[in-house]
Amino acid sequence: MNRIELLGRWTKEKSEELYGIKNWGADYFSISDKGEVLVNPYKGNASAAVSIMDIISGVRERGLDMPVLLRFENLLDSQISYLNNSFNEAITKLNYKGQYRGVYPIKVNQQQQVIEEVTKFGQRYHHGLEVGSKAELVAALSLMKDKEACLICNGYKDEEFIDLGLYAVKMGFKCFFVIEIPGELDLILERSEALDIKPNIGVRIKLSAKAGGHWTESGGDRSIFGLNMSQVIEIVDTLKEKKMLDCLKLLHYHLGSQIPNIRDIRSAVLESARVYAELVKEGAPMGYLDLGGGLAIDYDGSNTNYTNSRNYSVEEYCMDIVEAVMSIMDTSDIPHPIIVTESGRALVAYYSILLFNVLDVAKFEEYKIPAELREDTPEQIRNLYDVNQALTLKNIQECYNDALYYRDEIRDMFKHGRINLRQRSFSEKIFWNIINRIAKEKHKLKFPPVELEDIECAIADIYYCNFSLFQSIPDSWAIDQLFPIMPVHRLLELPKRDAIIADITCDCDGKIDHFIDLHDVRNTLPLHELKNNENYYLGVFLVGAYQETLGDLHNLFGDTNVVSVKINPDGNFDLVKEIHGDSVADVLTYVEFDPKDMRTSFRETAEEAIRQGLISARERRDIMSSYDNGLRGYTYYES
Ligand SMILES: *Cc1c(COP(=O)(O)O)cnc(C)c1O
């Protein structure tokens, strides 16, 4: 959208439209009359909304610095209810005879607090857990109390994993081993015999259906996990032979995460339901059809089948699944199974917001080009100057090409000593003046040249921000995932600057120059000018899924501070839990430094400096205390 068209008084409605908050906010996020972003887990109850700026004040009073990850436990609660209620409504409406049992896949956000809350809030729906490793099973068993909920074990299983799962069955848990590769069955049968506990067995299949999205390899024929149909039949035969076919109770597939197109979801459900029906005909008791994850989040709010979006609602997702399963079962006269899904992203994405402050801005400065050139100006610089004079809307592509050509020529001349530094500097001013004018003219064209697609980036302001992309939103870097980003205050003011965001790592990959847009992807984000002595806060939204645990220690920026917020129905809020982020000593320990040894070694260096007369003993004390402060400090920019 062109902000020039929106002249006149800037309003919160204009900010809502500009940042798309109503499209991606799922009614959890909105803008207040004061121009601040509000969070409200109780969709219908407007008086429960809390301003993020008030939370920031609370966080600062507790002495916690930015960046901070806010977790809203009520949002997790709301999403669990929403998913379960949507399935239950579909079941009632369609008169489906089975039930819905969701499980939360731990890998999507493995923080203890998240799993604890899922088991707590999920209990009223018997919402269970999905684990993909021994460590996750150990974690799940420490928190799970509900024997009605499912505990699904995917992943490669060794003897310890299997023994623990079998004991879980013995203790009354609905624990299933899903066979992902053919070899796993033998070990399961062997341990089952040794411990005299009958396992609940499931099989994971590869579907021929393929889906679009980032993770298209997870589901289809080429997926590395799952059994093809002849392997499924071999498992059935082995179980029959051992007289254990009564253990085969579940069929599973996972199409991949963030499936944007409902048609892909539907065709996978139909195919798997057919396999399920056949397994019942083979004599397996079955009972559970586990459709994996894939329920997508509309990150850009466009409601399309674009990778960062989805072309369906949660209600449609549930209706389509129940209807598809039912249609297959009814044609074969097979009892309706319990439908299991493993939605992770959809449950936790809304739950966390990353907040940070802007440290500094590098503005694009416009240069005044002199009306006349000096006598001694070299020919190539004159040519560039002429390009600037000749630029009009009609010839922008040509002028762009010429400008690049002369710029390169001038750089070459500089390398060979044929022009001096001042001349080169002058030529760069002319060059950037041309680029700036082209970027502005471009908007007047109906079909701007493809080459000029992201020319705005070149002249955007750079907002340097206090966070690490690699640590806090790794998918932004790794798979170009888009997250909604916007200021959390000043939303009654016109955002006059066009910016890209650079993180604190000073790594050229540590930047964000793609932002959500309803119709496209935008290259710059409209932001406000910084004010003196006032922090400017930005929020990255919908970062609850997959971001927290993928983060690495790029440049040794560690975990951020985390604050858990509980919003009460009356609009008050409690900061229920705060977790201090990593100190410098912490992150150094992760890469096997020993802070004690480091301190000793640095003290020796300081002693040596005293002996050489470079510093006094008193100065040594100050130097050591500043080293200690550094070790104890937060890894991010502290104010
Ligand atoms: C990752 C994963 C999920 C979660 O998928 P979402 O799209 O986040 O819901 C579910 N099941 C399995 C087997 C997975 O590997």
XYZ file of C-alpha atoms and ligand atoms in Angstrom:
654
model
C 0.000 0.000 0.000
C 1.160 3.478 -0.719
C 1.242 5.590 2.394
C 1.177 8.810 0.438
C -2.432 7.968 -0.407
C -3.209 7.840 3.256
C -2.391 11.439 3.979
C -4.481 13.182 6.518
C -4.530 12.390 10.181
C -2.932 9.084 10.972
C -5.211 6.787 12.934
C -5.112 3.411 14.578
C -7.263 2.090 11.721
C -4.528 3.085 9.286
C -1.956 1.284 11.408
C -4.179 -1.784 11.570
C -4.349 -1.834 7.809
C -0.674 -1.066 7.269
C 0.592 -3.809 9.571
C -2.261 -6.241 8.868
C -2.835 -7.009 12.542
C -6.485 -7.897 12.045
C -5.590 -10.392 9.343
C -2.951 -12.390 11.217
C -3.873 -11.549 14.811
C -6.679 -14.133 15.112
C -8.516 -11.628 17.346
C -5.812 -12.073 20.002
C -3.947 -8.910 18.988
C -5.292 -5.436 18.278
C -4.441 -1.726 18.602
C -5.721 0.452 21.443
C -7.046 4.008 21.225
C -3.671 5.066 22.640
C -1.940 3.481 19.651
C -0.447 0.520 21.518
C -0.666 -3.176 20.688
C -3.082 -5.072 22.917
C -3.121 -8.768 23.753
C -6.389 -10.437 24.623
C -6.747 -14.181 25.135
C -10.490 -13.857 25.803
C -11.699 -13.096 22.307
C -15.205 -11.963 23.229
C -14.326 -9.908 26.291
C -12.826 -6.535 25.340
C -12.113 -5.461 28.919
C -9.519 -8.205 29.334
C -7.119 -6.653 26.798
C -3.650 -5.751 28.075
C -1.238 -3.318 26.446
C 2.193 -4.700 25.625
C 3.637 -1.343 26.735
C 2.242 -1.936 30.238
C 3.859 -5.352 30.264
C 7.147 -3.792 29.155
C 6.952 -1.369 32.099
C 6.375 -4.292 34.445
C 9.284 -6.186 32.953
C 11.601 -3.173 33.243
C 10.588 -2.584 36.857
C 11.864 -6.050 37.546
C 15.217 -5.075 36.127
C 15.025 -7.233 33.018
C 16.572 -5.828 29.874
C 15.461 -6.216 26.268
C 15.290 -8.448 24.300
C 12.513 -10.280 26.115
C 10.426 -13.186 24.966
C 6.900 -12.879 26.329
C 4.924 -16.074 26.724
C 1.184 -15.801 27.243
C -0.062 -18.930 28.908
C -3.697 -17.986 28.293
C -3.103 -17.970 24.551
C -1.947 -21.575 24.723
C -5.011 -22.430 26.765
C -7.259 -20.681 24.218
C -5.728 -22.449 21.241
C -6.068 -25.889 22.858
C -9.736 -25.175 23.551
C -10.258 -23.779 20.077
C -8.850 -26.849 18.316
C -10.675 -29.338 20.536
C -13.960 -27.453 20.389
C -13.727 -27.172 16.615
C -13.236 -30.931 16.256
C -15.996 -31.651 18.745
C -18.404 -29.366 16.922
C -17.607 -31.048 13.591
C -18.158 -34.451 15.189
C -21.536 -33.424 16.577
C -22.640 -31.683 13.414
C -21.767 -34.616 11.155
C -22.949 -37.220 13.640
C -19.556 -38.899 13.656
C -19.468 -41.862 16.030
C -15.803 -41.667 17.074
C -13.979 -39.056 19.152
C -11.136 -36.593 18.717
C -7.928 -36.932 20.708
C -5.198 -34.397 20.021
C -1.559 -34.841 20.953
C 1.026 -32.079 21.208
C 4.378 -32.862 19.533
C 7.022 -31.869 22.047
C 9.622 -30.936 19.432
C 7.636 -27.857 18.367
C 8.440 -26.097 21.630
C 10.155 -28.297 24.186
C 10.319 -25.803 27.022
C 9.259 -27.442 30.273
C 6.776 -24.663 30.901
C 5.059 -25.244 27.541
C 4.673 -28.993 28.036
C 3.467 -28.493 31.568
C 0.841 -26.017 30.407
C -0.275 -28.253 27.536
C -0.825 -31.163 29.892
C -2.572 -28.921 32.421
C -4.871 -27.068 29.997
C -5.274 -30.129 27.793
C -6.558 -32.403 30.532
C -10.196 -31.422 30.118
C -9.999 -32.597 26.502
C -7.630 -35.505 27.181
C -5.099 -33.777 24.969
C -1.941 -35.905 25.019
C 1.673 -35.715 23.867
C 3.713 -36.924 20.923
C 7.382 -37.761 21.452
C 10.072 -38.344 18.858
C 12.982 -39.417 21.025
C 13.870 -41.073 24.305
C 14.571 -37.720 25.918
C 11.133 -36.464 24.935
C 9.507 -39.626 26.329
C 11.330 -39.124 29.611
C 10.130 -35.514 29.670
C 6.550 -36.490 28.774
C 6.315 -39.104 31.531
C 7.421 -36.557 34.108
C 4.417 -34.370 33.306
C 1.680 -36.617 32.018
C -1.017 -37.650 34.501
C -4.030 -38.203 32.252
C -4.468 -41.902 31.424
C -7.220 -41.153 28.908
C -4.904 -39.022 26.773
C -2.713 -40.575 24.071
C 1.051 -40.758 24.296
C 2.371 -41.358 20.804
C 5.988 -42.513 20.365
C 7.422 -41.713 16.965
C 11.097 -41.659 16.072
C 13.775 -44.298 16.136
C 13.426 -46.461 19.228
C 16.210 -48.291 21.072
C 15.850 -50.807 23.873
C 15.725 -48.206 26.644
C 13.092 -46.220 24.770
C 10.978 -49.339 24.189
C 11.267 -50.565 27.786
C 10.169 -47.216 29.132
C 7.211 -47.123 26.736
C 6.168 -50.640 27.701
C 6.250 -49.750 31.388
C 4.082 -46.747 30.567
C 1.532 -49.138 29.039
C 1.695 -51.280 32.163
C 1.024 -48.205 34.314
C -2.143 -47.576 32.340
C -1.053 -44.968 29.789
C -2.408 -45.081 26.241
C 1.120 -45.287 24.904
C 1.636 -46.254 21.244
C 4.825 -47.262 19.448
C 4.626 -46.048 15.884
C 6.809 -48.099 13.580
C 8.694 -45.789 11.259
C 11.146 -48.225 9.670
C 10.619 -51.983 9.134
C 13.435 -53.134 11.446
C 11.860 -51.654 14.552
C 9.198 -54.291 14.995
C 11.575 -57.116 15.963
C 13.033 -55.237 18.913
C 9.586 -54.190 20.113
C 8.358 -57.787 20.022
C 11.511 -59.018 21.726
C 11.260 -56.522 24.604
C 7.538 -57.092 24.911
C 8.154 -60.786 25.435
C 11.009 -60.157 27.868
C 8.943 -57.784 30.024
C 5.687 -59.638 29.393
C 3.843 -56.449 28.421
C 1.736 -56.224 25.295
C 2.552 -53.175 23.198
C 0.132 -50.871 21.372
C 1.493 -50.758 17.862
C 0.977 -48.198 15.157
C 2.433 -47.931 11.666
C 3.534 -44.781 9.933
C 2.905 -44.787 6.217
C 4.208 -42.817 3.285
C 1.421 -41.398 1.189
C 1.467 -40.931 -2.535
C -0.236 -37.591 -1.966
C 2.206 -34.719 -1.996
C 1.702 -31.369 -0.419
C 3.002 -27.891 -1.070
C 4.784 -25.882 1.596
C 8.229 -25.643 3.124
C 8.420 -29.242 4.288
C 7.087 -31.076 1.265
C 9.529 -33.949 1.688
C 8.046 -35.155 4.999
C 4.975 -36.856 3.642
C 5.288 -38.123 0.118
C 6.835 -41.186 -1.516
C 10.339 -39.838 -1.069
C 9.973 -39.119 2.613
C 12.677 -40.697 4.748
C 10.262 -41.847 7.432
C 7.356 -44.169 7.105
C 6.582 -47.477 5.458
C 5.467 -48.161 1.942
C 2.516 -50.451 1.404
C 4.491 -53.666 0.953
C 6.321 -52.982 4.222
C 2.971 -52.444 5.941
C 1.784 -55.821 4.678
C 4.993 -57.475 5.923
C 4.326 -56.033 9.379
C 0.777 -57.340 9.303
C 2.054 -60.784 8.294
C 4.728 -60.854 11.000
C 2.161 -59.861 13.621
C -0.263 -62.507 12.368
C 2.458 -65.129 12.514
C 3.301 -64.199 16.119
C -0.395 -64.073 16.961
C -0.059 -60.436 17.895
C -2.167 -58.749 15.271
C -4.429 -57.628 18.124
C -1.669 -55.159 19.066
C -1.993 -53.215 15.803
C -4.235 -50.313 16.743
C -3.088 -47.166 15.018
C -2.311 -45.814 11.585
C -0.219 -42.666 11.281
C 1.163 -40.339 8.650
C 2.668 -36.881 8.805
C 2.395 -34.841 5.648
C 4.745 -32.084 6.823
C 4.314 -28.854 8.703
C 2.496 -25.685 7.582
C 0.409 -27.217 4.776
C -1.143 -24.149 3.150
C -3.668 -25.885 0.885
C -6.763 -27.662 2.233
C -6.957 -29.852 -0.869
C -3.636 -31.488 0.020
C -4.873 -32.132 3.541
C -8.089 -33.648 2.320
C -6.532 -35.964 -0.233
C -4.053 -37.258 2.374
C -6.888 -37.971 4.815
C -8.810 -39.895 2.167
C -5.806 -41.996 1.189
C -4.900 -42.851 4.766
C -8.506 -43.659 5.638
C -8.503 -46.175 2.814
C -5.375 -47.832 4.220
C -6.972 -47.845 7.673
C -10.069 -49.569 6.292
C -7.922 -52.205 4.608
C -6.051 -52.913 7.829
C -9.354 -53.510 9.583
C -10.290 -55.930 6.796
C -6.961 -57.701 7.404
C -8.168 -58.385 10.921
C -6.326 -55.714 12.959
C -8.444 -54.146 15.697
C -7.186 -50.591 14.896
C -9.308 -47.848 16.491
C -7.003 -44.853 16.042
C -6.290 -42.848 12.911
C -3.449 -40.379 13.540
C -3.247 -37.693 10.858
C -0.037 -36.030 12.106
C 0.548 -32.287 12.059
C 0.364 -29.763 9.238
C -2.425 -27.449 10.404
C -1.001 -24.126 9.234
C -0.825 -20.625 10.678
C -1.735 -17.589 8.595
C 1.468 -15.642 9.248
C 0.860 -12.999 6.609
C -2.890 -12.843 7.067
C -3.548 -13.318 3.353
C -5.725 -16.423 3.718
C -4.186 -17.973 0.590
C -2.259 -21.131 -0.269
C 1.017 -19.187 -0.143
C 3.668 -20.912 2.061
C 3.305 -18.392 4.886
C -0.448 -18.637 4.917
C -3.331 -21.109 4.630
C -6.490 -21.118 2.547
C -8.736 -22.607 5.237
C -9.920 -21.947 8.767
C -9.493 -24.272 11.742
C -13.218 -25.033 11.552
C -12.951 -26.035 7.889
C -9.899 -28.151 8.653
C -11.852 -30.092 11.280
C -15.013 -30.434 9.196
C -13.059 -31.648 6.155
C -11.161 -34.249 8.156
C -14.164 -35.654 9.972
C -16.225 -35.703 6.804
C -13.488 -37.422 4.770
C -12.804 -40.113 7.377
C -16.510 -40.753 7.760
C -17.152 -41.093 4.039
C -14.504 -43.811 3.664
C -15.525 -45.738 6.779
C -19.208 -45.674 5.909
C -18.661 -47.103 2.430
C -16.868 -50.096 3.993
C -19.117 -50.344 7.007
C -16.221 -49.886 9.387
C -16.685 -48.305 12.852
C -15.550 -44.684 13.037
C -12.036 -44.471 14.501
C -10.778 -42.085 17.149
C -9.226 -39.264 15.155
C -5.830 -38.148 16.431
C -3.952 -35.106 15.151
C -0.497 -33.928 16.147
C -0.875 -30.175 15.725
C 2.081 -28.335 17.152
C 2.480 -25.094 15.266
C -1.208 -24.246 15.467
C -1.246 -24.698 19.245
C 1.835 -22.709 20.187
C 2.587 -20.128 17.466
C 0.504 -17.336 19.039
C 1.891 -18.049 22.476
C 5.148 -16.053 22.252
C 6.142 -12.548 21.197
C 9.737 -11.435 20.847
C 10.253 -7.837 21.977
C 13.310 -5.723 21.420
C 14.379 -2.092 21.285
C 16.012 -0.249 18.422
C 19.613 0.687 19.218
C 20.386 2.977 16.320
C 19.381 3.912 12.796
C 21.477 4.373 9.686
C 19.410 6.707 7.581
C 19.665 6.952 3.863
C 20.852 10.526 3.292
C 19.935 12.387 0.151
C 22.808 14.298 -1.426
C 22.710 17.624 -3.138
C 24.271 17.330 -6.564
C 26.021 20.544 -7.656
C 24.567 22.418 -10.620
C 27.907 22.451 -12.373
C 30.912 20.164 -12.454
C 34.481 21.153 -11.734
C 36.765 21.597 -14.727
C 38.946 18.619 -13.837
C 36.107 16.092 -13.466
C 37.058 12.866 -15.309
C 34.929 11.825 -18.252
C 33.411 8.760 -16.581
C 32.142 10.836 -13.679
C 30.739 13.344 -16.146
C 28.885 10.493 -17.847
C 27.393 9.421 -14.546
C 26.421 13.011 -13.868
C 24.667 13.175 -17.230
C 22.715 10.024 -16.405
C 21.389 11.812 -13.354
C 20.374 14.832 -15.425
C 18.691 12.722 -18.084
C 16.646 10.496 -15.767
C 12.898 10.498 -16.439
C 10.083 8.025 -15.911
C 10.397 6.831 -19.502
C 14.039 5.810 -19.397
C 14.525 4.494 -15.884
C 15.628 1.029 -16.929
C 18.201 2.485 -19.317
C 19.443 4.973 -16.722
C 19.718 2.204 -14.174
C 21.885 0.138 -16.517
C 24.065 3.128 -17.377
C 24.509 4.086 -13.743
C 25.735 0.587 -12.886
C 28.049 0.577 -15.877
C 29.707 3.904 -15.062
C 29.912 3.095 -11.365
C 31.883 -0.069 -12.161
C 34.124 1.780 -14.550
C 34.853 4.440 -11.953
C 35.667 1.777 -9.348
C 38.121 0.230 -11.789
C 39.794 3.551 -12.419
C 40.161 4.047 -8.690
C 41.819 0.642 -8.369
C 44.338 1.640 -11.014
C 45.110 4.958 -9.391
C 43.501 7.045 -12.138
C 41.085 8.899 -9.871
C 41.484 9.900 -6.242
C 39.427 9.157 -3.146
C 37.531 12.465 -3.233
C 36.534 11.882 -6.837
C 35.363 8.400 -6.045
C 33.356 9.695 -3.096
C 31.718 12.302 -5.325
C 30.803 9.668 -7.899
C 29.156 7.552 -5.219
C 26.995 10.455 -4.166
C 25.780 10.857 -7.718
C 25.192 7.120 -8.034
C 23.054 6.911 -4.891
C 21.155 9.971 -5.921
C 20.230 8.188 -9.142
C 19.188 5.005 -7.317
C 17.065 6.994 -4.907
C 15.303 8.804 -7.720
C 14.725 5.548 -9.636
C 13.193 3.952 -6.534
C 10.803 6.856 -6.171
C 9.886 7.054 -9.873
C 9.355 3.305 -10.047
C 6.111 3.521 -8.070
C 4.547 5.556 -10.834
C 4.979 2.694 -13.302
C 2.220 0.155 -13.715
C 4.675 -2.613 -14.580
C 8.056 -1.781 -13.088
C 11.033 -3.691 -14.552
C 11.775 -6.953 -12.705
C 15.359 -5.881 -12.115
C 14.150 -2.989 -10.005
C 12.023 -5.251 -7.853
C 13.808 -4.700 -4.567
C 15.564 -1.417 -5.242
C 13.806 0.069 -2.173
C 16.035 -2.088 0.003
C 19.100 -0.271 -1.295
C 17.852 3.055 -0.052
C 15.980 1.882 3.055
C 16.996 2.989 6.516
C 18.689 0.321 8.558
C 17.242 -0.051 12.036
C 19.802 -1.763 14.271
C 17.944 -3.822 16.834
C 18.817 -5.500 20.091
C 18.292 -9.188 19.323
C 19.883 -12.034 17.427
C 18.005 -13.427 14.460
C 19.883 -16.730 14.672
C 19.015 -17.170 18.322
C 15.422 -15.979 18.434
C 13.839 -16.393 14.989
C 16.083 -18.898 13.197
C 13.477 -19.812 10.563
C 13.560 -16.238 9.324
C 17.159 -16.856 8.385
C 17.098 -20.554 7.515
C 13.951 -20.920 5.414
C 12.946 -17.303 4.812
C 9.858 -17.714 6.891
C 7.935 -14.476 7.374
C 6.655 -13.392 10.765
C 4.499 -10.352 11.442
C 6.729 -7.560 12.783
C 5.482 -4.166 13.945
C 6.037 -1.414 16.487
C 4.069 -2.050 19.677
C 3.413 1.663 20.333
C 3.201 5.085 18.582
C 0.552 3.622 16.266
C -1.367 6.910 16.094
C 1.648 8.476 14.381
C 2.495 8.218 10.698
C 5.500 5.895 10.261
C 7.588 8.013 7.927
C 10.622 5.825 7.376
C 11.018 2.721 5.228
C 13.335 0.350 6.996
C 15.023 -2.977 6.975
C 16.037 -4.548 10.270
C 19.547 -5.542 11.250
C 20.208 -7.569 14.356
C 23.035 -7.110 16.831
C 25.275 -9.821 15.367
C 26.671 -7.553 12.620
C 26.522 -10.594 10.366
C 25.340 -9.814 6.859
C 22.781 -12.624 7.209
C 21.457 -11.134 10.433
C 18.940 -8.918 8.718
C 15.262 -8.917 7.872
C 14.342 -7.470 4.504
C 11.182 -9.409 3.726
C 7.966 -8.518 5.461
C 4.417 -9.731 5.298
C 2.014 -8.166 2.840
C -1.510 -9.114 1.842
C -0.765 -9.495 -1.851
C 2.960 -9.955 -2.048
C 6.074 -9.799 0.100
C 7.336 -6.327 0.923
C 11.004 -5.388 1.056
C 10.838 -2.692 3.689
C 8.867 -2.121 6.867
C 7.356 1.303 7.594
C 8.680 2.517 10.957
C 8.672 5.705 13.021
C 11.573 8.085 13.441
C 13.434 7.516 16.688
C 12.848 10.090 19.402
C 15.577 11.286 21.701
C 15.551 9.652 25.113
C 12.692 7.359 24.257
C 12.995 3.680 23.514
C 11.320 2.407 20.378
C 10.001 -1.126 20.754
C 9.253 -3.634 18.035
C 7.516 -6.982 18.399
C 7.917 -10.114 16.318
C 4.673 -12.044 16.611
C 3.663 -15.711 16.269
C 7.088 -17.022 17.267
C 5.892 -19.718 19.688
C 6.439 -22.639 17.288
C 9.845 -24.008 16.274
C 11.811 -20.827 17.052
C 12.875 -21.276 20.646
C 14.792 -24.489 20.461
C 16.328 -24.249 17.029
C 18.291 -21.187 18.065
C 22.038 -21.537 18.042
C 24.752 -19.589 19.772
C 25.653 -17.483 16.790
C 28.309 -14.986 17.893
C 27.641 -16.248 21.421
C 24.372 -14.399 21.850
C 22.493 -16.633 24.249
C 18.928 -17.185 25.347
C 16.937 -14.022 25.882
C 15.129 -13.141 29.070
C 11.724 -14.798 29.171
C 8.670 -13.549 31.017
C 5.423 -15.471 31.349
C 2.296 -13.408 31.451
C -1.077 -14.438 32.763
C -3.906 -12.143 31.704
C -6.929 -12.090 34.001
C -10.482 -11.646 32.693
C -10.651 -8.190 34.333
C -7.731 -6.930 32.243
C -5.122 -7.102 34.993
C -2.121 -9.244 34.418
C 0.479 -11.094 36.450
C 4.043 -11.721 35.480
C 3.997 -15.276 36.741
C 7.454 -16.423 35.888
C 10.666 -14.806 34.795
C 13.647 -16.638 33.444
C 16.879 -14.750 33.146
C 18.585 -15.163 29.812
C 22.123 -16.464 29.465
C 25.024 -14.547 30.906
C 28.256 -14.259 28.980
C 29.778 -16.878 31.326
C 26.862 -19.233 30.551
C 27.292 -19.147 26.806
C 31.041 -19.506 27.089
C 30.516 -22.616 29.191
C 28.384 -24.104 26.396
C 31.389 -23.923 24.100
C 33.547 -25.491 26.822
C 35.290 -22.479 28.242
C 35.738 -22.504 31.984
C 34.993 -19.029 33.383
C 37.221 -19.678 36.415
C 40.220 -20.561 34.267
C 39.523 -17.629 31.998
C 39.530 -15.268 34.941
C 42.778 -16.715 36.285
C 44.458 -16.442 32.945
C 43.310 -12.863 32.419
C 44.527 -11.939 35.917
C 47.976 -13.234 34.993
C 47.938 -11.013 31.922
C 47.060 -8.065 34.187
C 49.847 -8.978 36.655
C 52.279 -9.046 33.804
C 51.135 -5.572 32.771
C 51.831 -4.310 36.297
C 55.330 -5.780 36.190
C 55.925 -4.004 32.910
C 54.749 -0.740 34.450
C 51.803 -0.397 32.035
C 49.131 -0.261 34.750
C 49.061 0.337 38.492
C 47.849 -2.153 41.079
C 44.762 -0.021 41.582
C 44.036 -0.038 37.887
C 44.421 -3.791 37.892
C 41.575 -3.967 40.400
C 39.291 -1.880 38.156
C 40.246 -3.902 35.113
C 39.447 -7.175 36.881
C 36.110 -5.919 38.104
C 35.184 -4.809 34.637
C 36.150 -8.264 33.315
C 33.957 -9.849 36.000
C 31.035 -7.599 35.074
C 31.460 -8.641 31.488
C 31.336 -12.315 32.438
C 28.239 -11.886 34.551
C 26.441 -9.618 32.047
C 23.552 -10.334 29.681
C 24.823 -11.286 26.224
C 22.711 -8.537 24.595
C 23.071 -4.771 24.679
C 22.389 -3.619 28.231
C 21.210 -0.089 28.878
C 6.869 -31.967 13.544
C 5.833 -32.978 13.622
C 4.520 -32.627 13.955
C 4.060 -31.208 14.163
O 3.604 -30.634 12.996
P 2.879 -29.194 12.991
O 2.753 -28.890 11.571
O 3.740 -28.270 13.757
O 1.568 -29.345 13.643
C 3.597 -33.644 14.075
N 3.948 -34.937 13.889
C 5.204 -35.310 13.560
C 5.518 -36.737 13.357
C 6.185 -34.341 13.412
O 7.422 -34.717 13.061
